[in-house]
Amino acid sequence: MALPIAQRWFESKRIDDDVTLLWEPYVVPLMRCNIWHVRGRDRDLMIDTGMGVASLREAARHLLEKPVTAVATHTHMDHVGGHHEFDDILVHEIEAENLRSPSGMDTLITADWDPADVIALEGVGYAVPPELVTALPAHGYRLEDYKLQPARPTILVQAGDMVDIGNRHFEVLHLPGHSPGSIGLWEEASGTLFSGDAVYDGPLLDELPTSSITDYLATMARLRELPVHIVHAGHDPSFGRGRLVELCDAYIRRREARAA
Ligand SMILES: [Zn+2]
Ligand SMILES: [Zn+2]
């Protein structure tokens, strides 16, 4: 069946004075990541960039008046597809090589995926459809031609590094488990956490080939103690501290019960 052509690939919604959420409505829910634009006094952040099916830079042109750093919360294809369009790219040093030479689930056709990935996703209740998009970004676009473009990381970070955009200061939290180099950006002054896929309000993935349940348990124990006001996650709606504690506790209960 032929896919329709999308009028507009990205949608966006202003969340507050400085934060805008962008997303790709024609990417299937499983892979539809939250792209967070944060406006700073000196520089902006683009936290994750979606699938790279269409140009994020072009779609976000109205937001990009200042130099911008594209942050990779981690390097799964649904988060780093647009990084190659940016000159300044920040990633945890452990996953930098994945940006330089992408590999893995690098296709829109899930029959080509590693069966281990499909099992991990279906195991927690996600539907894995044959194709990852429900429309095409332009006439003549061929799903077979999709490829994650290599990107050049310029800022390699580790736990405790600071990301300064002038009026706002974010601490890099290393939050491994979902992936080895997963990071969150934590702004203590406002209690804002950009959490990537370390925690979101949906089924968490800890059995992908590079996931670690042991690391994930430690990450959850840590996140549980963070005095957050709001969590802007890699997927699903944002939430506050009460929900964060529930999500952490549910994860810890589920995994510790299995280990016992
Ligand atoms: Zn992920
Ligand atoms: Zn994700």
PDB file of C-alpha atoms and ligand atoms in Angstrom:
ATOM      1  CA  MET A   1       0.000   0.000   0.000  1.00  0.00           C
ATOM      2  CA  ALA A   2       1.391   3.413  -0.975  1.00  0.00           C
ATOM      3  CA  LEU A   3       2.070   5.778   1.899  1.00  0.00           C
ATOM      4  CA  PRO A   4       0.623   9.303   1.773  1.00  0.00           C
ATOM      5  CA  ILE A   5       2.900  12.347   1.495  1.00  0.00           C
ATOM      6  CA  ALA A   6       3.096  14.397   4.694  1.00  0.00           C
ATOM      7  CA  GLN A   7       2.305  18.099   4.426  1.00  0.00           C
ATOM      8  CA  ARG A   8       4.707  18.839   7.253  1.00  0.00           C
ATOM      9  CA  TRP A   9       7.091  16.362   8.843  1.00  0.00           C
ATOM     10  CA  PHE A  10       7.598  17.938  12.291  1.00  0.00           C
ATOM     11  CA  GLU A  11       5.086  19.332  14.746  1.00  0.00           C
ATOM     12  CA  SER A  12       6.080  21.679  17.541  1.00  0.00           C
ATOM     13  CA  LYS A  13       4.632  23.016  20.739  1.00  0.00           C
ATOM     14  CA  ARG A  14       5.933  25.763  22.968  1.00  0.00           C
ATOM     15  CA  ILE A  15       6.160  24.391  26.527  1.00  0.00           C
ATOM     16  CA  ASP A  16       7.340  27.531  28.318  1.00  0.00           C
ATOM     17  CA  ASP A  17       9.332  30.697  27.560  1.00  0.00           C
ATOM     18  CA  ASP A  18      12.491  28.778  26.691  1.00  0.00           C
ATOM     19  CA  VAL A  19      11.454  25.218  25.902  1.00  0.00           C
ATOM     20  CA  THR A  20       9.833  23.960  22.703  1.00  0.00           C
ATOM     21  CA  LEU A  21       8.923  20.334  22.030  1.00  0.00           C
ATOM     22  CA  LEU A  22       9.209  19.031  18.475  1.00  0.00           C
ATOM     23  CA  TRP A  23       8.126  15.610  17.263  1.00  0.00           C
ATOM     24  CA  GLU A  24       7.486  13.549  14.150  1.00  0.00           C
ATOM     25  CA  PRO A  25       3.794  12.590  13.919  1.00  0.00           C
ATOM     26  CA  TYR A  26       4.346  10.184  11.001  1.00  0.00           C
ATOM     27  CA  VAL A  27       6.927   8.137  12.842  1.00  0.00           C
ATOM     28  CA  VAL A  28       5.282   5.162  14.591  1.00  0.00           C
ATOM     29  CA  PRO A  29       4.783   5.641  18.367  1.00  0.00           C
ATOM     30  CA  LEU A  30       7.536   3.155  19.237  1.00  0.00           C
ATOM     31  CA  MET A  31      10.174   5.361  17.582  1.00  0.00           C
ATOM     32  CA  ARG A  32       8.639   8.817  18.000  1.00  0.00           C
ATOM     33  CA  CYS A  33      11.091  10.663  20.195  1.00  0.00           C
ATOM     34  CA  ASN A  34      10.704  13.990  21.945  1.00  0.00           C
ATOM     35  CA  ILE A  35      13.038  16.639  20.521  1.00  0.00           C
ATOM     36  CA  TRP A  36      13.610  19.440  23.038  1.00  0.00           C
ATOM     37  CA  HIS A  37      14.739  22.875  21.945  1.00  0.00           C
ATOM     38  CA  VAL A  38      16.013  24.951  24.881  1.00  0.00           C
ATOM     39  CA  ARG A  39      16.678  28.620  24.279  1.00  0.00           C
ATOM     40  CA  GLY A  40      19.582  30.087  26.212  1.00  0.00           C
ATOM     41  CA  ARG A  41      21.048  33.569  26.490  1.00  0.00           C
ATOM     42  CA  ASP A  42      24.246  32.705  24.612  1.00  0.00           C
ATOM     43  CA  ARG A  43      23.428  29.442  22.930  1.00  0.00           C
ATOM     44  CA  ASP A  44      20.580  26.999  22.428  1.00  0.00           C
ATOM     45  CA  LEU A  45      20.337  23.273  22.932  1.00  0.00           C
ATOM     46  CA  MET A  46      18.597  20.797  20.662  1.00  0.00           C
ATOM     47  CA  ILE A  47      18.236  17.752  22.864  1.00  0.00           C
ATOM     48  CA  ASP A  48      17.937  14.796  20.470  1.00  0.00           C
ATOM     49  CA  THR A  49      17.022  15.205  16.805  1.00  0.00           C
ATOM     50  CA  GLY A  50      14.575  12.456  15.815  1.00  0.00           C
ATOM     51  CA  MET A  51      14.902   9.963  12.982  1.00  0.00           C
ATOM     52  CA  GLY A  52      16.568  12.061  10.292  1.00  0.00           C
ATOM     53  CA  VAL A  53      13.854  11.312   7.729  1.00  0.00           C
ATOM     54  CA  ALA A  54      13.427  15.034   6.995  1.00  0.00           C
ATOM     55  CA  SER A  55      15.513  18.101   7.869  1.00  0.00           C
ATOM     56  CA  LEU A  56      15.083  19.205  11.476  1.00  0.00           C
ATOM     57  CA  ARG A  57      17.232  22.296  10.905  1.00  0.00           C
ATOM     58  CA  GLU A  58      14.879  23.421   8.199  1.00  0.00           C
ATOM     59  CA  ALA A  59      11.763  22.683  10.245  1.00  0.00           C
ATOM     60  CA  ALA A  60      13.157  24.439  13.335  1.00  0.00           C
ATOM     61  CA  ARG A  61      14.553  27.422  11.439  1.00  0.00           C
ATOM     62  CA  HIS A  62      12.286  29.861  13.278  1.00  0.00           C
ATOM     63  CA  LEU A  63      13.771  28.697  16.600  1.00  0.00           C
ATOM     64  CA  LEU A  64      17.422  28.722  15.607  1.00  0.00           C
ATOM     65  CA  GLU A  65      18.644  32.289  15.956  1.00  0.00           C
ATOM     66  CA  LYS A  66      21.714  31.483  18.041  1.00  0.00           C
ATOM     67  CA  PRO A  67      24.509  28.950  17.945  1.00  0.00           C
ATOM     68  CA  VAL A  68      23.041  25.595  18.877  1.00  0.00           C
ATOM     69  CA  THR A  69      24.474  22.473  20.460  1.00  0.00           C
ATOM     70  CA  ALA A  70      22.831  19.216  19.404  1.00  0.00           C
ATOM     71  CA  VAL A  71      22.819  16.936  22.446  1.00  0.00           C
ATOM     72  CA  ALA A  72      22.578  13.157  22.078  1.00  0.00           C
ATOM     73  CA  THR A  73      20.961  11.741  25.211  1.00  0.00           C
ATOM     74  CA  HIS A  74      22.141   8.448  23.690  1.00  0.00           C
ATOM     75  CA  THR A  75      22.711   7.189  20.156  1.00  0.00           C
ATOM     76  CA  HIS A  76      19.651   5.098  19.260  1.00  0.00           C
ATOM     77  CA  MET A  77      18.396   5.901  15.765  1.00  0.00           C
ATOM     78  CA  ASP A  78      15.208   7.599  16.936  1.00  0.00           C
ATOM     79  CA  HIS A  79      17.271  10.214  18.834  1.00  0.00           C
ATOM     80  CA  VAL A  80      20.223  11.054  16.575  1.00  0.00           C
ATOM     81  CA  GLY A  81      18.936  10.998  12.977  1.00  0.00           C
ATOM     82  CA  GLY A  82      19.324  14.764  12.573  1.00  0.00           C
ATOM     83  CA  HIS A  83      22.617  15.295  14.391  1.00  0.00           C
ATOM     84  CA  HIS A  84      24.612  15.421  11.143  1.00  0.00           C
ATOM     85  CA  GLU A  85      22.910  18.759  10.387  1.00  0.00           C
ATOM     86  CA  PHE A  86      24.595  20.435  13.364  1.00  0.00           C
ATOM     87  CA  ASP A  87      28.166  21.668  13.852  1.00  0.00           C
ATOM     88  CA  ASP A  88      28.286  21.350  17.636  1.00  0.00           C
ATOM     89  CA  ILE A  89      27.393  17.922  18.903  1.00  0.00           C
ATOM     90  CA  LEU A  90      27.534  16.751  22.496  1.00  0.00           C
ATOM     91  CA  VAL A  91      27.495  13.087  23.488  1.00  0.00           C
ATOM     92  CA  HIS A  92      28.804  10.884  26.296  1.00  0.00           C
ATOM     93  CA  GLU A  93      32.273   9.702  25.361  1.00  0.00           C
ATOM     94  CA  ILE A  94      31.224   6.036  25.572  1.00  0.00           C
ATOM     95  CA  GLU A  95      28.796   6.440  22.653  1.00  0.00           C
ATOM     96  CA  ALA A  96      30.722   8.942  20.519  1.00  0.00           C
ATOM     97  CA  GLU A  97      31.822   6.271  18.059  1.00  0.00           C
ATOM     98  CA  ASN A  98      28.172   5.323  17.370  1.00  0.00           C
ATOM     99  CA  LEU A  99      27.647   8.838  15.991  1.00  0.00           C
ATOM    100  CA  ARG A 100      30.756   8.740  13.842  1.00  0.00           C
ATOM    101  CA  SER A 101      29.892   5.387  12.326  1.00  0.00           C
ATOM    102  CA  PRO A 102      26.255   4.455  12.892  1.00  0.00           C
ATOM    103  CA  SER A 103      25.285   0.807  12.862  1.00  0.00           C
ATOM    104  CA  GLY A 104      22.580  -1.387  14.277  1.00  0.00           C
ATOM    105  CA  MET A 105      18.866  -0.711  13.766  1.00  0.00           C
ATOM    106  CA  ASP A 106      19.677   1.615  10.888  1.00  0.00           C
ATOM    107  CA  THR A 107      16.593   1.055   8.696  1.00  0.00           C
ATOM    108  CA  LEU A 108      12.902   1.977   8.439  1.00  0.00           C
ATOM    109  CA  ILE A 109      11.979  -1.592   7.560  1.00  0.00           C
ATOM    110  CA  THR A 110      11.817  -3.700  10.690  1.00  0.00           C
ATOM    111  CA  ALA A 111      12.200  -7.016   8.852  1.00  0.00           C
ATOM    112  CA  ASP A 112      15.855  -5.917   8.546  1.00  0.00           C
ATOM    113  CA  TRP A 113      16.278  -5.426  12.299  1.00  0.00           C
ATOM    114  CA  ASP A 114      18.257  -7.632  14.601  1.00  0.00           C
ATOM    115  CA  PRO A 115      15.666 -10.151  15.902  1.00  0.00           C
ATOM    116  CA  ALA A 116      17.051  -9.578  19.430  1.00  0.00           C
ATOM    117  CA  ASP A 117      15.887  -5.948  19.255  1.00  0.00           C
ATOM    118  CA  VAL A 118      12.407  -6.976  18.128  1.00  0.00           C
ATOM    119  CA  ILE A 119      12.143  -9.499  20.975  1.00  0.00           C
ATOM    120  CA  ALA A 120      13.213  -6.868  23.524  1.00  0.00           C
ATOM    121  CA  LEU A 121      10.613  -4.407  22.250  1.00  0.00           C
ATOM    122  CA  GLU A 122       7.730  -6.855  21.914  1.00  0.00           C
ATOM    123  CA  GLY A 123       8.591  -8.347  25.289  1.00  0.00           C
ATOM    124  CA  VAL A 124       7.567  -5.152  27.081  1.00  0.00           C
ATOM    125  CA  GLY A 125       4.461  -4.638  24.999  1.00  0.00           C
ATOM    126  CA  TYR A 126       5.461  -2.467  22.044  1.00  0.00           C
ATOM    127  CA  ALA A 127       3.979  -3.197  18.628  1.00  0.00           C
ATOM    128  CA  VAL A 128       6.755  -3.465  16.049  1.00  0.00           C
ATOM    129  CA  PRO A 129       5.110  -2.647  12.701  1.00  0.00           C
ATOM    130  CA  PRO A 130       6.729  -3.577   9.352  1.00  0.00           C
ATOM    131  CA  GLU A 131       7.588   0.051   8.582  1.00  0.00           C
ATOM    132  CA  LEU A 132       8.546   2.860  10.988  1.00  0.00           C
ATOM    133  CA  VAL A 133       6.742   5.676   9.189  1.00  0.00           C
ATOM    134  CA  THR A 134       3.086   6.118   8.206  1.00  0.00           C
ATOM    135  CA  ALA A 135       3.777   8.768   5.551  1.00  0.00           C
ATOM    136  CA  LEU A 136       6.619   9.905   3.311  1.00  0.00           C
ATOM    137  CA  PRO A 137       8.352  13.265   3.755  1.00  0.00           C
ATOM    138  CA  ALA A 138       8.335  14.005   0.009  1.00  0.00           C
ATOM    139  CA  HIS A 139       7.341  12.569  -3.370  1.00  0.00           C
ATOM    140  CA  GLY A 140       9.819   9.982  -4.529  1.00  0.00           C
ATOM    141  CA  TYR A 141      11.181   9.237  -1.027  1.00  0.00           C
ATOM    142  CA  ARG A 142      12.077   5.557  -0.788  1.00  0.00           C
ATOM    143  CA  LEU A 143      12.092   3.815   2.577  1.00  0.00           C
ATOM    144  CA  GLU A 144      14.927   1.579   1.348  1.00  0.00           C
ATOM    145  CA  ASP A 145      17.195   4.606   0.936  1.00  0.00           C
ATOM    146  CA  TYR A 146      16.990   5.692   4.575  1.00  0.00           C
ATOM    147  CA  LYS A 147      20.301   5.631   6.381  1.00  0.00           C
ATOM    148  CA  LEU A 148      21.480   7.155   9.611  1.00  0.00           C
ATOM    149  CA  GLN A 149      24.005   9.808   8.543  1.00  0.00           C
ATOM    150  CA  PRO A 150      27.360   9.916  10.343  1.00  0.00           C
ATOM    151  CA  ALA A 151      27.804  12.949  12.596  1.00  0.00           C
ATOM    152  CA  ARG A 152      30.931  14.471  14.108  1.00  0.00           C
ATOM    153  CA  PRO A 153      30.818  14.785  17.902  1.00  0.00           C
ATOM    154  CA  THR A 154      32.604  17.932  19.123  1.00  0.00           C
ATOM    155  CA  ILE A 155      31.949  17.800  22.869  1.00  0.00           C
ATOM    156  CA  LEU A 156      32.536  14.495  24.641  1.00  0.00           C
ATOM    157  CA  VAL A 157      31.151  14.525  28.167  1.00  0.00           C
ATOM    158  CA  GLN A 158      31.173  12.424  31.300  1.00  0.00           C
ATOM    159  CA  ALA A 159      29.295  12.515  34.584  1.00  0.00           C
ATOM    160  CA  GLY A 160      29.489  15.863  36.332  1.00  0.00           C
ATOM    161  CA  ASP A 161      30.399  18.014  33.321  1.00  0.00           C
ATOM    162  CA  MET A 162      28.445  21.261  33.029  1.00  0.00           C
ATOM    163  CA  VAL A 163      26.564  22.482  29.967  1.00  0.00           C
ATOM    164  CA  ASP A 164      26.348  26.259  30.138  1.00  0.00           C
ATOM    165  CA  ILE A 165      24.078  28.219  27.793  1.00  0.00           C
ATOM    166  CA  GLY A 166      24.561  31.586  29.495  1.00  0.00           C
ATOM    167  CA  ASN A 167      21.591  31.966  31.803  1.00  0.00           C
ATOM    168  CA  ARG A 168      21.066  28.242  32.418  1.00  0.00           C
ATOM    169  CA  HIS A 169      23.446  25.587  33.631  1.00  0.00           C
ATOM    170  CA  PHE A 170      22.873  21.871  33.232  1.00  0.00           C
ATOM    171  CA  GLU A 171      24.845  19.121  34.900  1.00  0.00           C
ATOM    172  CA  VAL A 172      25.507  15.998  32.874  1.00  0.00           C
ATOM    173  CA  LEU A 173      24.141  12.955  34.717  1.00  0.00           C
ATOM    174  CA  HIS A 174      25.453   9.625  33.481  1.00  0.00           C
ATOM    175  CA  LEU A 175      22.384   7.353  33.511  1.00  0.00           C
ATOM    176  CA  PRO A 176      23.420   3.994  32.025  1.00  0.00           C
ATOM    177  CA  GLY A 177      21.101   1.000  31.749  1.00  0.00           C
ATOM    178  CA  HIS A 178      18.974   1.641  28.669  1.00  0.00           C
ATOM    179  CA  SER A 179      22.267   2.219  26.858  1.00  0.00           C
ATOM    180  CA  PRO A 180      25.833   2.506  28.228  1.00  0.00           C
ATOM    181  CA  GLY A 181      26.265   6.207  27.463  1.00  0.00           C
ATOM    182  CA  SER A 182      22.781   7.477  28.304  1.00  0.00           C
ATOM    183  CA  ILE A 183      22.883  10.932  29.834  1.00  0.00           C
ATOM    184  CA  GLY A 184      20.422  13.318  31.426  1.00  0.00           C
ATOM    185  CA  LEU A 185      20.761  17.094  31.666  1.00  0.00           C
ATOM    186  CA  TRP A 186      19.898  18.332  35.142  1.00  0.00           C
ATOM    187  CA  GLU A 187      19.269  21.955  36.031  1.00  0.00           C
ATOM    188  CA  GLU A 188      19.237  22.184  39.789  1.00  0.00           C
ATOM    189  CA  ALA A 189      18.034  25.803  39.949  1.00  0.00           C
ATOM    190  CA  SER A 190      14.708  24.979  38.266  1.00  0.00           C
ATOM    191  CA  GLY A 191      14.491  21.254  39.093  1.00  0.00           C
ATOM    192  CA  THR A 192      14.356  20.444  35.372  1.00  0.00           C
ATOM    193  CA  LEU A 193      15.618  17.112  34.090  1.00  0.00           C
ATOM    194  CA  PHE A 194      15.936  16.147  30.435  1.00  0.00           C
ATOM    195  CA  SER A 195      16.115  12.410  30.890  1.00  0.00           C
ATOM    196  CA  GLY A 196      16.388  10.868  27.425  1.00  0.00           C
ATOM    197  CA  ASP A 197      15.419   7.189  27.552  1.00  0.00           C
ATOM    198  CA  ALA A 198      16.743   6.641  31.089  1.00  0.00           C
ATOM    199  CA  VAL A 199      13.211   7.278  32.273  1.00  0.00           C
ATOM    200  CA  TYR A 200       9.976   8.116  30.449  1.00  0.00           C
ATOM    201  CA  ASP A 201       6.333   7.419  31.209  1.00  0.00           C
ATOM    202  CA  GLY A 202       6.045   4.212  29.180  1.00  0.00           C
ATOM    203  CA  PRO A 203       7.488   0.677  29.017  1.00  0.00           C
ATOM    204  CA  LEU A 204      11.228   0.970  29.716  1.00  0.00           C
ATOM    205  CA  LEU A 205      13.695  -0.948  27.584  1.00  0.00           C
ATOM    206  CA  ASP A 206      16.458  -2.750  29.431  1.00  0.00           C
ATOM    207  CA  GLU A 207      16.922  -5.873  27.297  1.00  0.00           C
ATOM    208  CA  LEU A 208      18.279  -4.345  24.133  1.00  0.00           C
ATOM    209  CA  PRO A 209      21.666  -5.817  23.152  1.00  0.00           C
ATOM    210  CA  THR A 210      23.643  -3.021  24.866  1.00  0.00           C
ATOM    211  CA  SER A 211      21.314  -2.530  27.853  1.00  0.00           C
ATOM    212  CA  SER A 212      22.265  -3.482  31.417  1.00  0.00           C
ATOM    213  CA  ILE A 213      19.707  -4.252  34.110  1.00  0.00           C
ATOM    214  CA  THR A 214      22.319  -3.895  36.865  1.00  0.00           C
ATOM    215  CA  ASP A 215      23.216  -0.407  35.648  1.00  0.00           C
ATOM    216  CA  TYR A 216      19.555   0.443  35.182  1.00  0.00           C
ATOM    217  CA  LEU A 217      18.755  -0.464  38.806  1.00  0.00           C
ATOM    218  CA  ALA A 218      21.481   1.899  40.026  1.00  0.00           C
ATOM    219  CA  THR A 219      20.261   4.664  37.691  1.00  0.00           C
ATOM    220  CA  MET A 220      16.702   4.307  38.998  1.00  0.00           C
ATOM    221  CA  ALA A 221      17.835   4.382  42.629  1.00  0.00           C
ATOM    222  CA  ARG A 222      19.641   7.605  41.850  1.00  0.00           C
ATOM    223  CA  LEU A 223      16.856   9.289  39.861  1.00  0.00           C
ATOM    224  CA  ARG A 224      14.427   8.481  42.649  1.00  0.00           C
ATOM    225  CA  GLU A 225      16.331  10.799  45.006  1.00  0.00           C
ATOM    226  CA  LEU A 226      16.580  13.732  42.594  1.00  0.00           C
ATOM    227  CA  PRO A 227      14.509  16.748  43.743  1.00  0.00           C
ATOM    228  CA  VAL A 228      12.907  17.265  40.331  1.00  0.00           C
ATOM    229  CA  HIS A 229      10.145  19.676  39.521  1.00  0.00           C
ATOM    230  CA  ILE A 230       9.660  18.452  35.947  1.00  0.00           C
ATOM    231  CA  VAL A 231      11.062  15.634  33.797  1.00  0.00           C
ATOM    232  CA  HIS A 232      11.133  16.195  30.029  1.00  0.00           C
ATOM    233  CA  ALA A 233      11.779  12.685  28.748  1.00  0.00           C
ATOM    234  CA  GLY A 234      12.848  11.047  25.505  1.00  0.00           C
ATOM    235  CA  HIS A 235       9.340   9.750  24.846  1.00  0.00           C
ATOM    236  CA  ASP A 236       5.820  10.297  26.161  1.00  0.00           C
ATOM    237  CA  PRO A 237       4.444  13.250  28.162  1.00  0.00           C
ATOM    238  CA  SER A 238       6.467  15.153  30.782  1.00  0.00           C
ATOM    239  CA  PHE A 239       5.862  14.458  34.465  1.00  0.00           C
ATOM    240  CA  GLY A 240       6.697  15.633  37.978  1.00  0.00           C
ATOM    241  CA  ARG A 241       8.454  14.168  40.977  1.00  0.00           C
ATOM    242  CA  GLY A 242       5.542  12.028  42.202  1.00  0.00           C
ATOM    243  CA  ARG A 243       5.364  10.174  38.913  1.00  0.00           C
ATOM    244  CA  LEU A 244       9.159   9.892  38.713  1.00  0.00           C
ATOM    245  CA  VAL A 245       9.244   8.125  42.070  1.00  0.00           C
ATOM    246  CA  GLU A 246       6.424   5.777  40.973  1.00  0.00           C
ATOM    247  CA  LEU A 247       8.244   4.893  37.753  1.00  0.00           C
ATOM    248  CA  CYS A 248      11.534   4.278  39.569  1.00  0.00           C
ATOM    249  CA  ASP A 249       9.867   2.183  42.271  1.00  0.00           C
ATOM    250  CA  ALA A 250       7.920   0.127  39.728  1.00  0.00           C
ATOM    251  CA  TYR A 251      11.120  -0.616  37.816  1.00  0.00           C
ATOM    252  CA  ILE A 252      13.108  -1.531  40.920  1.00  0.00           C
ATOM    253  CA  ARG A 253      10.292  -3.788  42.205  1.00  0.00           C
ATOM    254  CA  ARG A 254       9.934  -5.566  38.878  1.00  0.00           C
ATOM    255  CA  ARG A 255      13.641  -6.204  38.380  1.00  0.00           C
ATOM    256  CA  GLU A 256      14.583  -7.003  41.968  1.00  0.00           C
ATOM    257  CA  ALA A 257      11.702  -9.486  42.141  1.00  0.00           C
ATOM    258  CA  ARG A 258      13.035 -11.216  39.058  1.00  0.00           C
ATOM    259  CA  ALA A 259      16.580 -11.302  40.400  1.00  0.00           C
ATOM    260  CA  ALA A 260      15.450 -12.749  43.773  1.00  0.00           C
TER     261      ALA A 260
HETATM  262 ZN    ZN B   1      16.754   4.548  23.275  1.00  0.00          ZN
HETATM  263 ZN    ZN B   2      14.042   6.286  22.335  1.00  0.00          ZN
END
